[in-house]
mmCIF file of C-alpha atoms in Angstrom:
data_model
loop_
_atom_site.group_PDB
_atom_site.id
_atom_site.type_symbol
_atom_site.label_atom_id
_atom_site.label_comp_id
_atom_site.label_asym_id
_atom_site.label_seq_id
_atom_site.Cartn_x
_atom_site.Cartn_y
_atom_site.Cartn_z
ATOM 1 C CA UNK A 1 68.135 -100.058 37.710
ATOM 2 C CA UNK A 2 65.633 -100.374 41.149
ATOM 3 C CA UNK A 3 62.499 -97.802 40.451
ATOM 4 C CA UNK A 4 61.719 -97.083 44.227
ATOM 5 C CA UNK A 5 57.693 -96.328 44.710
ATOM 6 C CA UNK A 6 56.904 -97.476 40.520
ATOM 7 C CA UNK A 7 53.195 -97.107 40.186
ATOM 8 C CA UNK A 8 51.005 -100.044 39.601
ATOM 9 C CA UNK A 9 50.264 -100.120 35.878
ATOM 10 C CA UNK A 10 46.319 -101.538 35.421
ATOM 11 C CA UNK A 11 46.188 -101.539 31.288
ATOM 12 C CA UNK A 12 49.028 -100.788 29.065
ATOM 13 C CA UNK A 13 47.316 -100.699 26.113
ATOM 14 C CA UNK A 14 44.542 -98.051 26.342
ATOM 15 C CA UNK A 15 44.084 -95.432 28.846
ATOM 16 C CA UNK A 16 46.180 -96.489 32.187
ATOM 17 C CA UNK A 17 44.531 -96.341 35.646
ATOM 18 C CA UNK A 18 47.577 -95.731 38.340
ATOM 19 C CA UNK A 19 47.246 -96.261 41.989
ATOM 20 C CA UNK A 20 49.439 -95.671 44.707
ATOM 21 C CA UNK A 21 52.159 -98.275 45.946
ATOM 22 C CA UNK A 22 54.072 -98.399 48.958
ATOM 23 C CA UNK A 23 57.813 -97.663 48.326
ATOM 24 C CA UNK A 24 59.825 -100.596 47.708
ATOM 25 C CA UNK A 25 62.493 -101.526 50.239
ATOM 26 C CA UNK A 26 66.037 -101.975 49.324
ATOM 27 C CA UNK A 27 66.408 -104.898 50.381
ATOM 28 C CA UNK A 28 63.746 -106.634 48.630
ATOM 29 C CA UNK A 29 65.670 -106.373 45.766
ATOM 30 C CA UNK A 30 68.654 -108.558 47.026
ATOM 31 C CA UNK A 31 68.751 -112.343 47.144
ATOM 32 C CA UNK A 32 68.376 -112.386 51.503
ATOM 33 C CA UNK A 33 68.363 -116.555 50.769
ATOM 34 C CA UNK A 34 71.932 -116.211 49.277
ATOM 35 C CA UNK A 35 74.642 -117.474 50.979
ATOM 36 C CA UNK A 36 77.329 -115.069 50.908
ATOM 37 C CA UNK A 37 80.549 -114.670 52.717
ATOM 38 C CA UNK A 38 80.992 -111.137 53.011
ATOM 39 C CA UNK A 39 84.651 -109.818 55.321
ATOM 40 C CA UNK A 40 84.522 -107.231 56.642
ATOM 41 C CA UNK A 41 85.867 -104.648 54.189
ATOM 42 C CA UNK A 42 83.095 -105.483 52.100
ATOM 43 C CA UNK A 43 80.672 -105.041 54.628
ATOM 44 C CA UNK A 44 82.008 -101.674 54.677
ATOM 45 C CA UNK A 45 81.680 -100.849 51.026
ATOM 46 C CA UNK A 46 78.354 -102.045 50.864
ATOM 47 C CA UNK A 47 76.941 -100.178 54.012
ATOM 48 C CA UNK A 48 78.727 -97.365 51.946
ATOM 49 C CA UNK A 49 76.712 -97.591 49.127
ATOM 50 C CA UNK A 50 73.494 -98.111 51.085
ATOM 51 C CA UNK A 51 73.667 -95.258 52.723
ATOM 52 C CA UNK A 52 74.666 -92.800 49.971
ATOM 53 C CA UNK A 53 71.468 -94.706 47.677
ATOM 54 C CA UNK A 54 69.205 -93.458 50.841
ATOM 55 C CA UNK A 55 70.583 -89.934 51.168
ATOM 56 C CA UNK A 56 70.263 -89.130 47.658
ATOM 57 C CA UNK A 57 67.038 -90.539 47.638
ATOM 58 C CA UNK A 58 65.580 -89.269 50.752
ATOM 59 C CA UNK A 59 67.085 -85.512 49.969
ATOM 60 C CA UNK A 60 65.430 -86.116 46.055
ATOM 61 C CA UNK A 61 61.681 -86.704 47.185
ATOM 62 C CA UNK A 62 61.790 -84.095 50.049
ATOM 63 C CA UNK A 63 63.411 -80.890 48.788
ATOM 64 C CA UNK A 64 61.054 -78.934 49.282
ATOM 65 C CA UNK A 65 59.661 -77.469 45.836
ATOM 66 C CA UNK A 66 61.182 -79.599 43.827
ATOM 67 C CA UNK A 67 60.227 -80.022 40.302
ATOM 68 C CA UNK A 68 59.089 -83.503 39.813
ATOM 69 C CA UNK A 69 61.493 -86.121 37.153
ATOM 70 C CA UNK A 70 60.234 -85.571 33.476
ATOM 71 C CA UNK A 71 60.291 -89.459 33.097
ATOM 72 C CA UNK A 72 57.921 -89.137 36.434
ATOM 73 C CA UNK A 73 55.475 -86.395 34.230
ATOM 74 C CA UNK A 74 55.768 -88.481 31.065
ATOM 75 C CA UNK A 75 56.676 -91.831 30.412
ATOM 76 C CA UNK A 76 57.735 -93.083 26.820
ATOM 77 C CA UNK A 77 54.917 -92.444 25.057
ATOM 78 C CA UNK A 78 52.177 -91.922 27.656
ATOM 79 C CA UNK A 79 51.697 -88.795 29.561
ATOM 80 C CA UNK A 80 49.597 -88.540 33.129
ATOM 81 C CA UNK A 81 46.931 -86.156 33.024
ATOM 82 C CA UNK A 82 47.099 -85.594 36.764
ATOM 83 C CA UNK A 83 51.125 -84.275 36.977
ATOM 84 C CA UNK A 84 49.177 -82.319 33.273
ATOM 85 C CA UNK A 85 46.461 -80.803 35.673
ATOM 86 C CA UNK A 86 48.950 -79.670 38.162
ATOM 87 C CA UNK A 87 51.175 -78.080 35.552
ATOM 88 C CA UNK A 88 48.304 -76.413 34.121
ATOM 89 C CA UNK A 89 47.407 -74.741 37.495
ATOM 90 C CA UNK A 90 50.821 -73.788 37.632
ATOM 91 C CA UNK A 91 51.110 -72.091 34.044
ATOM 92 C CA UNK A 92 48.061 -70.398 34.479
ATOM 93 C CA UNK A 93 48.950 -69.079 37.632
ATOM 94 C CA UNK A 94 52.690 -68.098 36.382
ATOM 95 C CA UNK A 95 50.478 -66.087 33.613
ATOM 96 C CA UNK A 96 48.032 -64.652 35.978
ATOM 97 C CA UNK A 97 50.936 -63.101 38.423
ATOM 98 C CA UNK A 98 52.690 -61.838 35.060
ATOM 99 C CA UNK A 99 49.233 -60.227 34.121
ATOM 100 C CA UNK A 100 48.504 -58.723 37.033
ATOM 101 C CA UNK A 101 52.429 -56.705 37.534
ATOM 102 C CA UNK A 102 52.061 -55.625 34.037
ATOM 103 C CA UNK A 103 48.245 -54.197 34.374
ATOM 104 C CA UNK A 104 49.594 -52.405 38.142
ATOM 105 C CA UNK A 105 52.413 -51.434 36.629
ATOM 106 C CA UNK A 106 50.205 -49.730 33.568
ATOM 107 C CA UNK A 107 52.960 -51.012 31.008
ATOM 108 C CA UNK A 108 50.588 -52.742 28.702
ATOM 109 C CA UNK A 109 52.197 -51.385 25.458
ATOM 110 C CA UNK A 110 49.080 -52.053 23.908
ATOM 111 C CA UNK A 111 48.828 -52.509 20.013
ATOM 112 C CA UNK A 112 45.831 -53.894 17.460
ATOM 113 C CA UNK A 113 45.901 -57.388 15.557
ATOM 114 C CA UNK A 114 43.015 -55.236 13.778
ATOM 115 C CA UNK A 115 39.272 -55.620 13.316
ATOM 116 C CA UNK A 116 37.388 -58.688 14.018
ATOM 117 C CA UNK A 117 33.949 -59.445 11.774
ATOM 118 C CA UNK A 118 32.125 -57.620 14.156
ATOM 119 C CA UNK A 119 34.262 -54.754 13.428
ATOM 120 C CA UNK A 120 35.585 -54.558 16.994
ATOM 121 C CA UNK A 121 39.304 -53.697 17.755
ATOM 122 C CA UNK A 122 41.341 -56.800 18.968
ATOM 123 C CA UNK A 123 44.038 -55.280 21.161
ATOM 124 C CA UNK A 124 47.534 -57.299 22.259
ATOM 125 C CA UNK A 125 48.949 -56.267 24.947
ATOM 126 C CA UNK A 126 52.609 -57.112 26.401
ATOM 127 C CA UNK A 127 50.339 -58.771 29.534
ATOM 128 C CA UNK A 128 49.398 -61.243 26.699
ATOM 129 C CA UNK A 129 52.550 -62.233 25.403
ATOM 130 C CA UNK A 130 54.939 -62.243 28.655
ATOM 131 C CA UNK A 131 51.845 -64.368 29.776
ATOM 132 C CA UNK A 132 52.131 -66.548 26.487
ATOM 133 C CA UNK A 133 56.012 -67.105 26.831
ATOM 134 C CA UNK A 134 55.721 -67.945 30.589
ATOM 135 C CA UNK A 135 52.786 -70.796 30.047
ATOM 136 C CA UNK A 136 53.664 -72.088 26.507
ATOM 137 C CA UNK A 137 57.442 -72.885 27.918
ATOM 138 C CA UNK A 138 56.840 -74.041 31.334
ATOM 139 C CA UNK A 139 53.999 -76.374 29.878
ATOM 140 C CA UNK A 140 56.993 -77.387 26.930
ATOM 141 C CA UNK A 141 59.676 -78.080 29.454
ATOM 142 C CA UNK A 142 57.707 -80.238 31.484
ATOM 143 C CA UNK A 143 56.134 -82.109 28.748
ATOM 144 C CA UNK A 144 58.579 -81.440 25.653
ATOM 145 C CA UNK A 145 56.108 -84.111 23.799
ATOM 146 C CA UNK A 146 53.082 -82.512 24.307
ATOM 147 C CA UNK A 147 51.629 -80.639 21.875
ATOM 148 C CA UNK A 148 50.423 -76.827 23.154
ATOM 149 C CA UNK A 149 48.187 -74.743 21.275
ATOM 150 C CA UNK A 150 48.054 -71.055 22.397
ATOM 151 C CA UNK A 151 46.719 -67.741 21.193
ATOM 152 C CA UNK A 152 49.593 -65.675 20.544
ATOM 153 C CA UNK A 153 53.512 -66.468 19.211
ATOM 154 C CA UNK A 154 56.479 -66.374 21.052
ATOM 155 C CA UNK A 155 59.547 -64.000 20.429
ATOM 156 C CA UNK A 156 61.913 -65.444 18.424
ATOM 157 C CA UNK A 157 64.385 -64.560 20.794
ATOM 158 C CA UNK A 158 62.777 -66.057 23.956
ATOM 159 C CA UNK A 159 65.225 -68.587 25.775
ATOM 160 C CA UNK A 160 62.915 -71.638 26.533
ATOM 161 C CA UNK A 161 65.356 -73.078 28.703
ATOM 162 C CA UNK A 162 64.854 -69.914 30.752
ATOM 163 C CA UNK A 163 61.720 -70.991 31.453
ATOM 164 C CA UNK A 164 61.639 -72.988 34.324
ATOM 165 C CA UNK A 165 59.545 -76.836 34.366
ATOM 166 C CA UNK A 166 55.688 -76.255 35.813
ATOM 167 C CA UNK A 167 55.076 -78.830 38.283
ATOM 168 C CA UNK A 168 53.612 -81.279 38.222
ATOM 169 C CA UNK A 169 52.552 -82.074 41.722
ATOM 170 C CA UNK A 170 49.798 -79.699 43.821
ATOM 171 C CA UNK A 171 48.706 -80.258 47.214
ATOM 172 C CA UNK A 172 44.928 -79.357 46.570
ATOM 173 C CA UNK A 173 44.347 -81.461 43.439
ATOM 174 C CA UNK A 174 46.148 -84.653 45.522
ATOM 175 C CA UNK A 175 43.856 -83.774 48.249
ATOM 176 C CA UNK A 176 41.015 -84.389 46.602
ATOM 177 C CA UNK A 177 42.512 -86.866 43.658
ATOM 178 C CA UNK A 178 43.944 -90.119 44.440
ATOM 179 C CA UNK A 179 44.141 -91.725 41.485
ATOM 180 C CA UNK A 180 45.971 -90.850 38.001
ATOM 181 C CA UNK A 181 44.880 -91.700 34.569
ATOM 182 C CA UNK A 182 47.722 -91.554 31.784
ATOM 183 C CA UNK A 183 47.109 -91.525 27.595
ATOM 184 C CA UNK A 184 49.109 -91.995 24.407
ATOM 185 C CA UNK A 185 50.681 -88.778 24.224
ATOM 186 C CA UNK A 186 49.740 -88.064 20.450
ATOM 187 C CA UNK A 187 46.095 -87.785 21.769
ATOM 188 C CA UNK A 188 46.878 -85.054 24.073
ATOM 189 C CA UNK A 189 46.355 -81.379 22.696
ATOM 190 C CA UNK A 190 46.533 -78.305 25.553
ATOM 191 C CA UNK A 191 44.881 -75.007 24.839
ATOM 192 C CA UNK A 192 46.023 -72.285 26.294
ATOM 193 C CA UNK A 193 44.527 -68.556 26.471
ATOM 194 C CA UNK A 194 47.276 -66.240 28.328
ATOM 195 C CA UNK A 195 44.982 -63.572 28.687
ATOM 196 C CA UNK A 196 41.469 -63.893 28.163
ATOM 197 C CA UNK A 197 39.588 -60.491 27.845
ATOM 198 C CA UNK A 198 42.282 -58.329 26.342
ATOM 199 C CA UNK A 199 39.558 -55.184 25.396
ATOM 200 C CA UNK A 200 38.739 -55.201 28.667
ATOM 201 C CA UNK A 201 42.245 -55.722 30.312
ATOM 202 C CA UNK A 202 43.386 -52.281 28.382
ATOM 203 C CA UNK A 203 39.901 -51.138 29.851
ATOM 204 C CA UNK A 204 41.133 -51.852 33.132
ATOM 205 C CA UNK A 205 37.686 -53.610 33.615
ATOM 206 C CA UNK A 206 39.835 -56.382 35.941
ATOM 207 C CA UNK A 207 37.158 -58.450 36.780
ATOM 208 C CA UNK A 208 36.500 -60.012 33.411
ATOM 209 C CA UNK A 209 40.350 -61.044 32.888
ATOM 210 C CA UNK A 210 41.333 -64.944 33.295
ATOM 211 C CA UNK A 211 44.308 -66.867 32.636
ATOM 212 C CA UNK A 212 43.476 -70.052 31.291
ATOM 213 C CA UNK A 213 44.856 -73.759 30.500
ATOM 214 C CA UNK A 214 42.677 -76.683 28.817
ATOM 215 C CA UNK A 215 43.931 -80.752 28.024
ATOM 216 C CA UNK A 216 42.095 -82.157 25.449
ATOM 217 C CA UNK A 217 41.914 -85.681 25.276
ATOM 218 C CA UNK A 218 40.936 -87.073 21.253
ATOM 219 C CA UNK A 219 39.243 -84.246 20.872
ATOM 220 C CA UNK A 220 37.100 -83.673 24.314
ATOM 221 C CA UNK A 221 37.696 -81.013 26.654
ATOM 222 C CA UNK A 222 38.813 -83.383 29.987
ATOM 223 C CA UNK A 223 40.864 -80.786 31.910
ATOM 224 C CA UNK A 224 40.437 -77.151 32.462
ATOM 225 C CA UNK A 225 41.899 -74.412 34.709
ATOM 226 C CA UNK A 226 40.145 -70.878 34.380
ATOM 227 C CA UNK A 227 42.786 -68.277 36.834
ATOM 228 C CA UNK A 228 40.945 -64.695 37.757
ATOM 229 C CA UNK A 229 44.474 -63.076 38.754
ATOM 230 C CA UNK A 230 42.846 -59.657 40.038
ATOM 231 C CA UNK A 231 40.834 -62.007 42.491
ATOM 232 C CA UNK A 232 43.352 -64.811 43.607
ATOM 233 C CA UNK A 233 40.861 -67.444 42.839
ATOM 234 C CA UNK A 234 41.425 -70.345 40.282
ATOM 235 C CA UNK A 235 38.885 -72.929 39.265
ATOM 236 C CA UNK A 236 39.719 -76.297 37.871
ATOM 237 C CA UNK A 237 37.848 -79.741 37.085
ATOM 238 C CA UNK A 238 38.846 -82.924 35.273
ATOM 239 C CA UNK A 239 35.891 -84.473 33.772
ATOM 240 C CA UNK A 240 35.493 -88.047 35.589
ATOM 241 C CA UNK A 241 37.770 -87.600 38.293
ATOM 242 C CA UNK A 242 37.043 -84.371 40.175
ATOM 243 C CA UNK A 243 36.922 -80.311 40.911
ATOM 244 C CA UNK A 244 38.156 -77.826 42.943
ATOM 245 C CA UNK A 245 36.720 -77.258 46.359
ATOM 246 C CA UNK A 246 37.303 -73.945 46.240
ATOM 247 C CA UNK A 247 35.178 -73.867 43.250
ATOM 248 C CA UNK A 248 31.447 -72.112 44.088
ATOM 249 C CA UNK A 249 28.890 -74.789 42.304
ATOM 250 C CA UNK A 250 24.926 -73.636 41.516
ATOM 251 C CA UNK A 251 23.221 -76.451 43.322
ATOM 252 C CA UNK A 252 19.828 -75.817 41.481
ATOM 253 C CA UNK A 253 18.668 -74.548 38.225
ATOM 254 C CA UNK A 254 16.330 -71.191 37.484
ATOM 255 C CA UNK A 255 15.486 -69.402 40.476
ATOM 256 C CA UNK A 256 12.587 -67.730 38.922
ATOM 257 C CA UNK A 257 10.999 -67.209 35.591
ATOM 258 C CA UNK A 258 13.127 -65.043 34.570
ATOM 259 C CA UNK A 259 15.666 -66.720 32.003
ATOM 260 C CA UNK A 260 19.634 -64.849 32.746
ATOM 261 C CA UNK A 261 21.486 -64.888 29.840
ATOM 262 C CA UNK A 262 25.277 -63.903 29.431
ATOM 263 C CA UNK A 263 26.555 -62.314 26.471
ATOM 264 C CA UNK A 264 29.879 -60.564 25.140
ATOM 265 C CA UNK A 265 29.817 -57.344 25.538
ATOM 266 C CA UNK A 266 32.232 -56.476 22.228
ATOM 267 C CA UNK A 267 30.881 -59.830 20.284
ATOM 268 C CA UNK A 268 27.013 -59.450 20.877
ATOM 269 C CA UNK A 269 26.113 -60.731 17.489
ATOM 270 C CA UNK A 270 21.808 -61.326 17.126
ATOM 271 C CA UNK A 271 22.291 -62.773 20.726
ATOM 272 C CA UNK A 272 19.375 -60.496 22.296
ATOM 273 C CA UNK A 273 17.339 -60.752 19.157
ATOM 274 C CA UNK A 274 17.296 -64.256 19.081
ATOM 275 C CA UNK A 275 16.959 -64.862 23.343
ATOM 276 C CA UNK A 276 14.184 -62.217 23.225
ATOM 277 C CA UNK A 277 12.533 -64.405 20.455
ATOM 278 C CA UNK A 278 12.644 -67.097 22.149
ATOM 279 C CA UNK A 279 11.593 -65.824 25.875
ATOM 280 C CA UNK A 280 9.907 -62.264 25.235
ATOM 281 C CA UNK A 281 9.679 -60.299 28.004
ATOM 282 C CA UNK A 282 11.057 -62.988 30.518
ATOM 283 C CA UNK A 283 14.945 -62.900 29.217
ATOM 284 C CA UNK A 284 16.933 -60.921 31.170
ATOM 285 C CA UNK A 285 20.530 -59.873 29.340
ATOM 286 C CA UNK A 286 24.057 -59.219 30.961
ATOM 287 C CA UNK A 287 26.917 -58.332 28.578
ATOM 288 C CA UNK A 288 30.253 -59.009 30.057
ATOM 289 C CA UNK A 289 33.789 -59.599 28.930
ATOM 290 C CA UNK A 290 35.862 -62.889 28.751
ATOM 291 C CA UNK A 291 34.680 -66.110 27.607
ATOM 292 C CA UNK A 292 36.651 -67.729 31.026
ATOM 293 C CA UNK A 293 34.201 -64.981 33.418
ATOM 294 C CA UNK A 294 30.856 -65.926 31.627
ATOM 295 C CA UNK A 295 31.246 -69.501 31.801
ATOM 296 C CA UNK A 296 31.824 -69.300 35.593
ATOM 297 C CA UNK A 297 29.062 -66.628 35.990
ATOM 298 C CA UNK A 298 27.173 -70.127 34.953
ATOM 299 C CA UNK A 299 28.822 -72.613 36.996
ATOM 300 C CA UNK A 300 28.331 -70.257 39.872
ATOM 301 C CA UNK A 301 24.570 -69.695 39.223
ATOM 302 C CA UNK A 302 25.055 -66.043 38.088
ATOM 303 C CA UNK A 303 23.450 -66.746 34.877
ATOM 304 C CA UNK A 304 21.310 -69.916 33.338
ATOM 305 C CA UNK A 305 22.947 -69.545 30.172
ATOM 306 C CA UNK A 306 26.072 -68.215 27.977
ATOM 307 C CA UNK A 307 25.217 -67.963 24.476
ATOM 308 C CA UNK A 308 27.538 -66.568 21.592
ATOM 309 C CA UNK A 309 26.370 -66.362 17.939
ATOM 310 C CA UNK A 310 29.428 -65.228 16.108
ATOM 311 C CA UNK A 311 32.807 -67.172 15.281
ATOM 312 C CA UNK A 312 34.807 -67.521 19.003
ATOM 313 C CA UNK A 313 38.198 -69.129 19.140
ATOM 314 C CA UNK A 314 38.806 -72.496 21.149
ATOM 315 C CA UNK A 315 41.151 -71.606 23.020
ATOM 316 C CA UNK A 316 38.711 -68.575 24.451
ATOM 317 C CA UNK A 317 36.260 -72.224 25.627
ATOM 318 C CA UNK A 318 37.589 -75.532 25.917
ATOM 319 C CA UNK A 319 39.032 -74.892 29.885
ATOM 320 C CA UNK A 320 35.341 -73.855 30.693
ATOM 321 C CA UNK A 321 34.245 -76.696 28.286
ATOM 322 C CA UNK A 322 36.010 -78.866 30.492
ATOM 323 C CA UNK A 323 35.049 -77.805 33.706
ATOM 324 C CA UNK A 324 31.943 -78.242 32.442
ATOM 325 C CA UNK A 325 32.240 -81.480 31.737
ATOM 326 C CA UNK A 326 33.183 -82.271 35.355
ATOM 327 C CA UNK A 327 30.264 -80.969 36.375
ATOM 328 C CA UNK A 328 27.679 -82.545 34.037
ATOM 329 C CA UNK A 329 27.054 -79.483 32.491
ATOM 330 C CA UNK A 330 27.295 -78.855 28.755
ATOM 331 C CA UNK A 331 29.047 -76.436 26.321
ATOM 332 C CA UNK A 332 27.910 -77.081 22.881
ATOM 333 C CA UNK A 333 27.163 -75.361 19.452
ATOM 334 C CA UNK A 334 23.636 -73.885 18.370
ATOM 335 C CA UNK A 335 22.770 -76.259 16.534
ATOM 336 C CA UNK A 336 24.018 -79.145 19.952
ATOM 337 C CA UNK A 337 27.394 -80.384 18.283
ATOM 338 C CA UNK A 338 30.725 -81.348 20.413
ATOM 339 C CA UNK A 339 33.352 -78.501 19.847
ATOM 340 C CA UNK A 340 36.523 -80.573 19.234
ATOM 341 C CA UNK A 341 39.299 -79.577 20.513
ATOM 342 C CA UNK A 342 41.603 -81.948 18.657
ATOM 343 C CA UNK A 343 43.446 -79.414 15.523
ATOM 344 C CA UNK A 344 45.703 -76.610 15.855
ATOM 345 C CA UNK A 345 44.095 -75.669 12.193
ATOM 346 C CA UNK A 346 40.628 -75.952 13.488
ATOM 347 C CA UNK A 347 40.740 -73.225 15.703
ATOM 348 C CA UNK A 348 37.938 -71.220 15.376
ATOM 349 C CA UNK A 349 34.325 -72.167 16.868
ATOM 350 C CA UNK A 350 32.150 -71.209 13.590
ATOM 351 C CA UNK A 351 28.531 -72.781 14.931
ATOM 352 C CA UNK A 352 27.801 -70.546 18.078
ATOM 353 C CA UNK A 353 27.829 -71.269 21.435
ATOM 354 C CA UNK A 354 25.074 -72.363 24.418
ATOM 355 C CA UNK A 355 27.041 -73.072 27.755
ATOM 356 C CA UNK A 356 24.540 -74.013 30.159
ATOM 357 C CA UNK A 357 25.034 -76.538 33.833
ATOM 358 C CA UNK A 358 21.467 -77.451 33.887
ATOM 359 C CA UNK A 359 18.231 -78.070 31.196
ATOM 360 C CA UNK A 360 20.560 -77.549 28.111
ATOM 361 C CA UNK A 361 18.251 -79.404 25.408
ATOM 362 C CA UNK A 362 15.518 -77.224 26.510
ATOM 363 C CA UNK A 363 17.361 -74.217 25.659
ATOM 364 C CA UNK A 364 18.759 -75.629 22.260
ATOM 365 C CA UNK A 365 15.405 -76.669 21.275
ATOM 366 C CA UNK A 366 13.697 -73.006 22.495
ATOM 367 C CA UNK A 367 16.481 -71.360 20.445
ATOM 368 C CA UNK A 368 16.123 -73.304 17.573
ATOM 369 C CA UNK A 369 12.230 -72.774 17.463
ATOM 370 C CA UNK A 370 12.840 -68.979 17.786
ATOM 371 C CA UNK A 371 15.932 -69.217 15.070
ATOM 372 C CA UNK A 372 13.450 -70.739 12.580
ATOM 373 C CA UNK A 373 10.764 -68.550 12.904
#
């Protein structure tokens, strides 16, 4: 069988660099030196044949819309992170627009998992599991291999099939992404949060609320997508390769001497106790809601630092994690270890949190001074 436009394949033993080919014609496939005496019925059938391989072809690649092959999203055992990063954009939009109807709409339905160890309420809402089901399944049906990790459970009455394929092509990430990377699917893990911010959400404190999608790669946070559906905007980066130029990026550090740090507003642990420690009078505190809205309030210059000091799920921070990583930042523990991304049983973040873009040993090593003292 002829695979028209097949990518160049660089290594096909590790991690696979693709690059762009030109289509291959026909024609190049047939033996031109041959001599062959063709009459002129056969000339016939084979123009025939020609032309119906071009129609379906051409109509195939330009429908406009169309969902892209799964053999084209994930070959044998491989899977392209770039037709991954597209399809994440896509779920986490398909969440976001679900999220949004339900909150206008005021038919949250809301109910309690019950008390965290903080002793705060932790709310569900039907916002996060229509989210869930549309995400989780158009993730699945795109990449039934994959393995996807989300916060909440689907129905046991959901029709996946209803669900239909993310894609796994998008105009802005090809505009500024030429190349493609694919890995052994069994390293692949996604995250996915289908509503961050849920106490808020029910607050209808809308600007706190993302939608958000992470690809973890062994382990490391390498893709993330972070939707705020209640202001049309979506970030994404993949670390090594690229973000989104719609994304608004703090060119410097500090501004003044003043040190901005973000906190939860429901999950404030000793976080002002130990920042004041550590800065006195020159720490400057903002509480807010969503893990997804305080790590951009740091990409975007809004704040120096996020710090968390209780337990945090990671689905709640590997999509920032990874934008972060695209950007040279960091997102570490307390104590500066990886989070690892790389268990569905080793879900919870137990060792605190500093998210930072710039100077983030100086602020582990000024919070572990004022920890110790």
């Amino acid at each position: 069988m002829l695979e028209l436009g097949s990518p160049k394949v660089d290594d096909v033993s590790g991690p696979t660099i693709i690059r762009p080919k030109l289509s291959i014609p026909f024609a190049a496939a047939m033996n031109l030196g041959a001599s062959v005496r063709i009459n002129k019925l056969g000339v016939g059938i084979i123009g025939g044949v020609l032309l119906m391989i071009v129609l379906v072809y051409r109509n195939s690649s330009s429908s406009e819309g169309a969902e892209m092959p799964f053999e084209m999203a994930q070959t044998g055992a491989r899977v392209s992170l770039k037709k991954l990063l597209a399809a994440a954009i896509d779920a986490a939009d398909r969440g976001g627009k679900i999220v949004y109807q339900i909150r206008e709409e005021a038919t949250l339905h809301e109910q309690s998992k019950g008390k965290t160890k903080e002793g705060a309420n932790d709310p569900v809402t039907d916002g996060d599991i229509k989210s869930h089901m549309a995400m989780f399944y158009s993730i699945k049906n795109a990449f039934p291999g994959v393995e996807v990790i989300s916060e909440e459970h689907s129905s046991s009455d959901i029709n996946q099939q209803a669900v239909a394929p993310a894609a796994t092509s998008n105009e802005e990430v090809n505009s500024v992404i030429a190349d493609d990377l694919t890995v052994p699917i069994e390293d692949v893990r996604v995250w996915i949060d289908p509503l961050d911010a849920t106490q808020e959400y029910t607050e209808n404190l809308r600007q706190y609320v993302t939608t958000m999608v992470c690809v973890a790669v062994k382990g490391i946070a390498t893709i993330g997508v972070i939707n705020k559906p209640f202001s049309n905007f979506i970030a994404w980066g993949w670390a090594g390769h690229g973000v989104s130029p719609k994304m608004h990026i703090s060119k410097t550090g500090p501004k003044d001497d003043i040190v901005h740090i973000i906190v939860s507003r429901s999950h404030t642990g000793n976080v002002e106790m130990v920042a004041k420690a550590a800065w006195y009078d020159r720490t400057n505190i903002t509480k807010a809601g969503g893990a997804g809205f305080k790590t951009l309030a740091v990409i975007q210059g809004d704040a120096d630092a996020y710090i968390h000091s209780t337990a945090i799920k990671k689905w709640d921070l590997c999509a920032g994690n990874a934008i972060l990583n695209a950007l040279q930042g960091k997102m570490t523990t307390l104590d500066g270890t990886s989070i690892d991304y790389s268990s569905r049983e080793m879900y919870k973040n137990e060792g605190g949190l500093l998210a930072t873009l710039y100077n983030h040993n100086m602020y582990l090593e000024v919070l572990k001074a004022a920890k110790s003292q």
